[in-house]
PDB file of C-alpha atoms in Angstrom:
ATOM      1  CA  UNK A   1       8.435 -24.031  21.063  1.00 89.00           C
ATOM      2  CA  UNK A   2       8.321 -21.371  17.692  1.00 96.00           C
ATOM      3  CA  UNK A   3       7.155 -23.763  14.540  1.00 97.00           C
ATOM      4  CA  UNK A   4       8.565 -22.027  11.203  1.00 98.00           C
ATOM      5  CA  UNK A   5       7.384 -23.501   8.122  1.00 98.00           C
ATOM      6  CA  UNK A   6       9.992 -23.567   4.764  1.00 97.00           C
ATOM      7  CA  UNK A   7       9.062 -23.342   1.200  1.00 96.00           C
ATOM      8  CA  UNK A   8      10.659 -26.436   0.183  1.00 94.00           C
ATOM      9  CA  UNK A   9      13.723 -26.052  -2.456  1.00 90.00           C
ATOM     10  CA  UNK A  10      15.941 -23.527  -3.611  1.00 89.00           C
ATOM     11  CA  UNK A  11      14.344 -20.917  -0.872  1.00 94.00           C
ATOM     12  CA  UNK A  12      14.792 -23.385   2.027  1.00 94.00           C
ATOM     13  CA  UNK A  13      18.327 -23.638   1.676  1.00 94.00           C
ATOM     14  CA  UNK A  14      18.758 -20.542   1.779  1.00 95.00           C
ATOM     15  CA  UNK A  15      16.790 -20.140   4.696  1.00 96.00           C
ATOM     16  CA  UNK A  16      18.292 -23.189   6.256  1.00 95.00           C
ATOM     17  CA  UNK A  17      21.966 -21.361   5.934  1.00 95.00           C
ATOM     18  CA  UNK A  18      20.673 -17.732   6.327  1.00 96.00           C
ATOM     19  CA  UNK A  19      19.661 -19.482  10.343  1.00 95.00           C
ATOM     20  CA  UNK A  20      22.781 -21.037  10.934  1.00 95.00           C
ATOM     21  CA  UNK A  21      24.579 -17.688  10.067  1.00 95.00           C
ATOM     22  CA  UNK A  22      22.062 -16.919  12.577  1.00 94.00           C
ATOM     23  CA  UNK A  23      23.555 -19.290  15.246  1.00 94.00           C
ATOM     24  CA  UNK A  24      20.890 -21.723  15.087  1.00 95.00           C
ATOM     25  CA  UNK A  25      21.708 -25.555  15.185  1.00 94.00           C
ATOM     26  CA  UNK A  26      20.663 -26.981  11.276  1.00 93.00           C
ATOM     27  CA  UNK A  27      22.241 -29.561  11.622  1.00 92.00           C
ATOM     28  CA  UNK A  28      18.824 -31.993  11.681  1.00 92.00           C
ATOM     29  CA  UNK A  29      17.843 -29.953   8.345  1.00 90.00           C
ATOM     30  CA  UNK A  30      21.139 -30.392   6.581  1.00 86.00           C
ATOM     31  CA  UNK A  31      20.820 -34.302   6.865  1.00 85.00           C
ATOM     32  CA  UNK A  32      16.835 -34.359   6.722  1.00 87.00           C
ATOM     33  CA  UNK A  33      16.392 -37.572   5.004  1.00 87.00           C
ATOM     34  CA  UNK A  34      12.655 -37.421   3.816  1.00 90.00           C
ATOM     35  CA  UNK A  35      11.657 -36.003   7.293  1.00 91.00           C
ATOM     36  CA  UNK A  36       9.072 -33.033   6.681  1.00 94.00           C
ATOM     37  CA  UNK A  37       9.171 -31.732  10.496  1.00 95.00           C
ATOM     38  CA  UNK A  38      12.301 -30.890  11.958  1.00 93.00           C
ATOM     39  CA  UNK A  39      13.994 -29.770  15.067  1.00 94.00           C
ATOM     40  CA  UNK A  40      16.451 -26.619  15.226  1.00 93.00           C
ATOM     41  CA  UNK A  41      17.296 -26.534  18.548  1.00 86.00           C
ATOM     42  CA  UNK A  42      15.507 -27.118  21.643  1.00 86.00           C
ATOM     43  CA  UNK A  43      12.855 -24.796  21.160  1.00 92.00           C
ATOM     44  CA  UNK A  44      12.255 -24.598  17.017  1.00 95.00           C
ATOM     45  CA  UNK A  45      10.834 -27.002  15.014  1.00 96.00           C
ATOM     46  CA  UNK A  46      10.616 -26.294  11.187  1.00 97.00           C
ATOM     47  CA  UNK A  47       7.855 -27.435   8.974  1.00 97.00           C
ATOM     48  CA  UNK A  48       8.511 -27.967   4.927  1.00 97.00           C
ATOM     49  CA  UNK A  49       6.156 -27.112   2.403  1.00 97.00           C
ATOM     50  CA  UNK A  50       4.984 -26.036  -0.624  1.00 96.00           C
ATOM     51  CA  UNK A  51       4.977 -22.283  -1.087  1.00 95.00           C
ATOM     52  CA  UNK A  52       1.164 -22.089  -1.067  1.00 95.00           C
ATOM     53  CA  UNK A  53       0.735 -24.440   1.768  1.00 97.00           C
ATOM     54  CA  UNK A  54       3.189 -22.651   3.928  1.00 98.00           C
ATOM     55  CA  UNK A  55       0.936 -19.174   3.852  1.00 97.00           C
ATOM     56  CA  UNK A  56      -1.984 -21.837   4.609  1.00 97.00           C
ATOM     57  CA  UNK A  57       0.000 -23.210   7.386  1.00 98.00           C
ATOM     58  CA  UNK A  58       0.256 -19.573   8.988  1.00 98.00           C
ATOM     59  CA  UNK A  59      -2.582 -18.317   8.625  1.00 97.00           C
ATOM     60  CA  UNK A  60      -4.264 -21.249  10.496  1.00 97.00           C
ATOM     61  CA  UNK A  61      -1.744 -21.036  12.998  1.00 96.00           C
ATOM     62  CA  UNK A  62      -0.347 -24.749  12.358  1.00 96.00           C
ATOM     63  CA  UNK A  63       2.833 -22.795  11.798  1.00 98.00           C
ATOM     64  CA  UNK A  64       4.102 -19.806  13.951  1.00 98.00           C
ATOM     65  CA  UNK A  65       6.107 -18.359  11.417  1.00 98.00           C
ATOM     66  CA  UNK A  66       6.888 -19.009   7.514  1.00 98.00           C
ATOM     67  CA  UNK A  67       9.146 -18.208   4.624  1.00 98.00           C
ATOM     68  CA  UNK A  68       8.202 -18.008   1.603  1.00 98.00           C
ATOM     69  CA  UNK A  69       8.374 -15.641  -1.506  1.00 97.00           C
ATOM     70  CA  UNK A  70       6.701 -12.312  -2.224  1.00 97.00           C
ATOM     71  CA  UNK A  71       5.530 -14.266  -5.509  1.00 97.00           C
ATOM     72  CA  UNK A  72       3.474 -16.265  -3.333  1.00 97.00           C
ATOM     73  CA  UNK A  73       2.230 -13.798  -0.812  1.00 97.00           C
ATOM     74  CA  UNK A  74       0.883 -11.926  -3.718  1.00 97.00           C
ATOM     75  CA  UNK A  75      -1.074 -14.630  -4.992  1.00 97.00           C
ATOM     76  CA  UNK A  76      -2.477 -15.985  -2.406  1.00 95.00           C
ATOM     77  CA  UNK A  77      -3.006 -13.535   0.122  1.00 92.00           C
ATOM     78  CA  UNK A  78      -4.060 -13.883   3.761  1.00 91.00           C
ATOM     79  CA  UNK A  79      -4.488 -12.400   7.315  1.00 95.00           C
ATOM     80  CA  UNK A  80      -0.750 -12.632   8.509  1.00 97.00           C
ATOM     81  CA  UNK A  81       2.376 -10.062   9.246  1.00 98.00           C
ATOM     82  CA  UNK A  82       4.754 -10.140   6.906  1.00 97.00           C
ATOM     83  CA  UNK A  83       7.664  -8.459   9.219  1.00 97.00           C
ATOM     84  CA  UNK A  84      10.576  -9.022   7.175  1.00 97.00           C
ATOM     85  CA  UNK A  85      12.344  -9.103   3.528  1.00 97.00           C
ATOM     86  CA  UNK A  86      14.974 -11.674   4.155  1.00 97.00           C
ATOM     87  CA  UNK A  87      17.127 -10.562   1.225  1.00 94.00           C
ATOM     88  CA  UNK A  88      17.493 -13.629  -0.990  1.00 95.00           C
ATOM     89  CA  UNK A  89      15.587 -15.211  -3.957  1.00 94.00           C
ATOM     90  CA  UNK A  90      15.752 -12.071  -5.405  1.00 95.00           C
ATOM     91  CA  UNK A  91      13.869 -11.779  -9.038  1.00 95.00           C
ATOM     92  CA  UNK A  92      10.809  -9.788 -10.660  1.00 96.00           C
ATOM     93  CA  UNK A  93       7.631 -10.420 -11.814  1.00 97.00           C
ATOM     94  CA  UNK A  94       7.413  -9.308 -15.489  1.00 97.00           C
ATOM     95  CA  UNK A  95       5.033  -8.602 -18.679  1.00 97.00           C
ATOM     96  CA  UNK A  96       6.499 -10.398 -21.721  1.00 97.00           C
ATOM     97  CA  UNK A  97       5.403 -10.702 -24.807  1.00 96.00           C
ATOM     98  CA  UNK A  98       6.980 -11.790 -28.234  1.00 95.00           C
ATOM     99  CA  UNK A  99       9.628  -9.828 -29.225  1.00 94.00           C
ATOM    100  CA  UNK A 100       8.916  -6.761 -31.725  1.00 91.00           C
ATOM    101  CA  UNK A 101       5.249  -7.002 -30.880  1.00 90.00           C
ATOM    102  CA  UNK A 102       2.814  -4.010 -29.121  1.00 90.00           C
ATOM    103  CA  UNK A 103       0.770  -5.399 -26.302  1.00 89.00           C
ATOM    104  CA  UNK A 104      -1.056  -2.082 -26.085  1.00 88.00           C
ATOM    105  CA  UNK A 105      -1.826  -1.714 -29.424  1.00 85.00           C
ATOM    106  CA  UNK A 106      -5.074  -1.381 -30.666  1.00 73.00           C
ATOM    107  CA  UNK A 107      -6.452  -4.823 -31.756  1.00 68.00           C
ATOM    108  CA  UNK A 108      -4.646  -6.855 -29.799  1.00 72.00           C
ATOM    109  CA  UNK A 109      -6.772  -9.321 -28.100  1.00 76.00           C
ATOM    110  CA  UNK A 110      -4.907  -8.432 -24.564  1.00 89.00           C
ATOM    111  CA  UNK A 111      -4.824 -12.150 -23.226  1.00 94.00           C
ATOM    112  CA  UNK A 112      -2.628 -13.130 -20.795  1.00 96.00           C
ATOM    113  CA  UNK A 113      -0.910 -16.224 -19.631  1.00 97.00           C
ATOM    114  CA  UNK A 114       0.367 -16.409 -16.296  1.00 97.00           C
ATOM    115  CA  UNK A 115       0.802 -18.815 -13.416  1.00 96.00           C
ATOM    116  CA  UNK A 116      -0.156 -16.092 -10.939  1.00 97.00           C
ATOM    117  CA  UNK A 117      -3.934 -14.676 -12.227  1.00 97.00           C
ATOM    118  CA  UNK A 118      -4.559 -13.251  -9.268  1.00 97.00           C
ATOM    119  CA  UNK A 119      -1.338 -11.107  -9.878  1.00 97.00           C
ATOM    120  CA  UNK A 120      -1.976 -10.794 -13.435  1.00 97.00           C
ATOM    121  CA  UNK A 121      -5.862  -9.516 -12.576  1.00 96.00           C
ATOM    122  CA  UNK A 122      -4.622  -6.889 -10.040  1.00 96.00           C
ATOM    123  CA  UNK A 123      -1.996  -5.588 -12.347  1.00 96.00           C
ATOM    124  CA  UNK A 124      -3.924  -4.554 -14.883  1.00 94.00           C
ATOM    125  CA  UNK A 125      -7.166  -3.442 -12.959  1.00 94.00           C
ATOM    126  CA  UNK A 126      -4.521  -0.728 -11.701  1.00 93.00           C
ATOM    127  CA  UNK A 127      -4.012   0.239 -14.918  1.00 91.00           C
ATOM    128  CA  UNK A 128      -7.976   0.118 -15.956  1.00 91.00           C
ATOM    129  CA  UNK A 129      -7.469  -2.797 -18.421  1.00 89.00           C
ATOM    130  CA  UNK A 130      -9.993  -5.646 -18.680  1.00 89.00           C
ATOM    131  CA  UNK A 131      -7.789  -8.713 -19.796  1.00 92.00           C
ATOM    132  CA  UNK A 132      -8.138 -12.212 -20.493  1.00 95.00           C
ATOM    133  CA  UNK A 133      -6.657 -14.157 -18.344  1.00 97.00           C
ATOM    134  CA  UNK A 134      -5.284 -18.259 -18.943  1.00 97.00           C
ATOM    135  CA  UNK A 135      -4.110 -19.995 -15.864  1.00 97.00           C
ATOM    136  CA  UNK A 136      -0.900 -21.918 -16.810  1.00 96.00           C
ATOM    137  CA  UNK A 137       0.593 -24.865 -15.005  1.00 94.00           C
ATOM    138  CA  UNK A 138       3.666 -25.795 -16.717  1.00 91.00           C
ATOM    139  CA  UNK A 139       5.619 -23.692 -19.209  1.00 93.00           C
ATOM    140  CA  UNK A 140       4.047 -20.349 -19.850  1.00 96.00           C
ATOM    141  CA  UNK A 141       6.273 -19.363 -22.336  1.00 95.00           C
ATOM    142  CA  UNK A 142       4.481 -22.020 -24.711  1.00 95.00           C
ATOM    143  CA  UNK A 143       1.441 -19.585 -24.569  1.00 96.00           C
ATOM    144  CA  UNK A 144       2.195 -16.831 -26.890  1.00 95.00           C
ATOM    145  CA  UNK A 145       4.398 -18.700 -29.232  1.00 94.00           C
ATOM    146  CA  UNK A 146       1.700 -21.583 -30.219  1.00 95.00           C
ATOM    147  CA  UNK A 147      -1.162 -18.288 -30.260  1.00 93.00           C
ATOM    148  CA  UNK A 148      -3.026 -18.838 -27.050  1.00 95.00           C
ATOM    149  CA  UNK A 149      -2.050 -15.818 -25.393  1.00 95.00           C
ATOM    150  CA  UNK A 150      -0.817 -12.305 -26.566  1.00 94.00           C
ATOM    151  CA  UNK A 151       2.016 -12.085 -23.588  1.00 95.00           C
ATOM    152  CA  UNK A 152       2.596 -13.230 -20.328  1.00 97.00           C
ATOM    153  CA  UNK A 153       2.854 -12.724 -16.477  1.00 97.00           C
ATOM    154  CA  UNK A 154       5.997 -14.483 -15.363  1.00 96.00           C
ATOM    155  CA  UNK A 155       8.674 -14.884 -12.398  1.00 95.00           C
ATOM    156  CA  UNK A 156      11.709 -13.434 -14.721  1.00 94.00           C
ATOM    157  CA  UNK A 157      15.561 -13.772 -13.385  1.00 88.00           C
ATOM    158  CA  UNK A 158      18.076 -13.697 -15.577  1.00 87.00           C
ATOM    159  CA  UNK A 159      15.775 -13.385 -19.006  1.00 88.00           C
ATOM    160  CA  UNK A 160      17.428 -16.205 -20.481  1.00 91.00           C
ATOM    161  CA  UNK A 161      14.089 -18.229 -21.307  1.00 92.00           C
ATOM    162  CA  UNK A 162      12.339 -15.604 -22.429  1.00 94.00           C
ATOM    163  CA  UNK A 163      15.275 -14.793 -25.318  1.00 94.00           C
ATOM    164  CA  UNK A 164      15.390 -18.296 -26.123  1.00 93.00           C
ATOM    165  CA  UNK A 165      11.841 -18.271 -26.972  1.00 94.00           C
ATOM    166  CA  UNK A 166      11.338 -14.993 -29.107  1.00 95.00           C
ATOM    167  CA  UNK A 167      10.047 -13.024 -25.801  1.00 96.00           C
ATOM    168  CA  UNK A 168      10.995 -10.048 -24.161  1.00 95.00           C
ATOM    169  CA  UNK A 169      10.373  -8.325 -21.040  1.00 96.00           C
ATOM    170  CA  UNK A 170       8.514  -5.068 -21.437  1.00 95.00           C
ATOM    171  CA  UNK A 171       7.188  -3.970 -18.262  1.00 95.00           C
ATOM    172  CA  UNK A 172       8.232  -4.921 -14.324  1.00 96.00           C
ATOM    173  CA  UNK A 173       5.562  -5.527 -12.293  1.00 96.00           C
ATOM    174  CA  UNK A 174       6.596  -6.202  -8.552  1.00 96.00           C
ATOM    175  CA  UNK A 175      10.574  -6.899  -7.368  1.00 96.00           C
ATOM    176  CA  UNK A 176      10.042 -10.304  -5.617  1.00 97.00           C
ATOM    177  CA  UNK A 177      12.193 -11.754  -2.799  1.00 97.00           C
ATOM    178  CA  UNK A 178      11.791 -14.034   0.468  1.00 97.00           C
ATOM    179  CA  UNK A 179       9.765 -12.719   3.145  1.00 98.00           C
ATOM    180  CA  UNK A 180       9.197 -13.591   6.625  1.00 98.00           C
ATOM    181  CA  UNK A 181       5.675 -13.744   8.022  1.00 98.00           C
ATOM    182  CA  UNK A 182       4.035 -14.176  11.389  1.00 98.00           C
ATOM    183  CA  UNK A 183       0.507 -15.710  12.562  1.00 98.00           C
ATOM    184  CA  UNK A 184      -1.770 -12.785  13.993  1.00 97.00           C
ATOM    185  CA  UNK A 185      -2.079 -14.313  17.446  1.00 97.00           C
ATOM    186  CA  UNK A 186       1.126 -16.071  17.789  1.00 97.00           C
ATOM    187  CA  UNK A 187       2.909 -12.634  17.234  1.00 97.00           C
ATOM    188  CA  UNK A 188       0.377 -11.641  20.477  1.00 96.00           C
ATOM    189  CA  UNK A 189       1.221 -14.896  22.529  1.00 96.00           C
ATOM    190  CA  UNK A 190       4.483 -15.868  21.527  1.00 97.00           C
ATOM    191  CA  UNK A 191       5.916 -12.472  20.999  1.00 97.00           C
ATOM    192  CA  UNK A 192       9.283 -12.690  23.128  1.00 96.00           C
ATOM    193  CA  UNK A 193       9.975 -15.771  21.531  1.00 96.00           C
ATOM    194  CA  UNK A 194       9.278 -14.289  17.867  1.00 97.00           C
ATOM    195  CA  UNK A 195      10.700 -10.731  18.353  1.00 97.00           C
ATOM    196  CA  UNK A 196      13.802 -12.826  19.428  1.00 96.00           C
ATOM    197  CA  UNK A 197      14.125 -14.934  16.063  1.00 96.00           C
ATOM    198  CA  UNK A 198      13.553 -11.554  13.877  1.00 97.00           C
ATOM    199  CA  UNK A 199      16.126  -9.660  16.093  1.00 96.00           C
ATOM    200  CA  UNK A 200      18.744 -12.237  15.311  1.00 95.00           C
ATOM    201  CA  UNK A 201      17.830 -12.898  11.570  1.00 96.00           C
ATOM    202  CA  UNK A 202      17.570  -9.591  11.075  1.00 95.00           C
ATOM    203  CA  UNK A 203      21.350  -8.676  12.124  1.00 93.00           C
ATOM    204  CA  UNK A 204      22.369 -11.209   9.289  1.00 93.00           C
ATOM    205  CA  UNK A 205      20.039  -9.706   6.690  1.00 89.00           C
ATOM    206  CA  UNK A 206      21.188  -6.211   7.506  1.00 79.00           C
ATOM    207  CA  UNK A 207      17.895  -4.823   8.462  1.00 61.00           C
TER     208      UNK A 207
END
């Protein structure tokens, strides 16, 4: 038995139809009810969680496998194989600050709001830049426009929210997508059984 844990939402249902393009029975996960463990098959049961708690799910090898997005991965971290790019929830993290501004320019206070500070911390430490970071729950755009923050570090897809609040996108920082990742010692013990999901997945994805 292979346990896969799902980011809940708009990534599971992708992930849900990217397996039954696969050839996997989903038909327990298209009619889940409020059911958090599922079966696919006879020999895969699939876990739903949060994005965070799926990579904590994996690591401690509660979960076999997981899928979840790069966003996450790069936050969090973690001792795990991340074997594939599964092609969908395709967006970008992004620096944004309010439009017609200079983030680099002298004076600036260089603080940043961002959801991901982890990201946000590594981005700029590659770039030799001590910033202030602000750890946002909710809507990070609020941050620049009520003077808390001089720009953001944000999940940007389409741009839309950023226009609509006098920001812009001035820098990419990282293409995101879904990703498949593996526990360390499952991918030892239950190899056959793994290699066999990727192989198949992998012939939708194109990889």
């Amino acid at each position: 038995m292979l346990r896969i844990a799902l980011t809940k939402g708009r990534l599971e249902k992708e992930a849900v139809a990217l397996m039954a393009r696969a050839g996997y029975d989903t038909e327990a996960l298209a009619d889940k009810g409020r059911r958090l463990i599922l079966p696919v098959g006879d020999d895969i049961e699939v876990l739903l969680a949060k994005a965070p708690d799926v990579i904590t799910y994996v690591i401690h090898g509660v979960c076999d496998m997981g899928i979840v997005g790069k966003d996450t991965i790069m936050e969090y971290g973690g001792s795990f194989y991340e074997v594939l790019d599964l092609g969908f929830g395709k967006c970008r993290f992004a620096l944004a600050v309010p439009k017609g501004t200079d983030f680099y320019a002298d004076g600036i206070g260089h603080r940043l709001a961002s959801k991901y500070p982890n990201v946000t911390r590594d981005y700029f430490a590659r770039k030799g830049m001590d910033v202030g970071i602000i750890k946002i729950e909710g809507s990070v755009e609020l941050a620049p426009l009520v003077g808390l923050a001089d720009g953001i570090i944000d999940i940007v897809e389409t741009g839309t929210t950023l226009k609509e609040n006098g920001l812009e996108a001035i820098e990419d920082v990282a293409d995101l997508s879904a990703r498949l990742i593996v526990n360390t010692a499952a991918m030892k013990l239950k190899y056959p059984a793994i290699e066999a999901f990727i192989d198949r997945v992998s012939q939708e994805v194109g990889q």
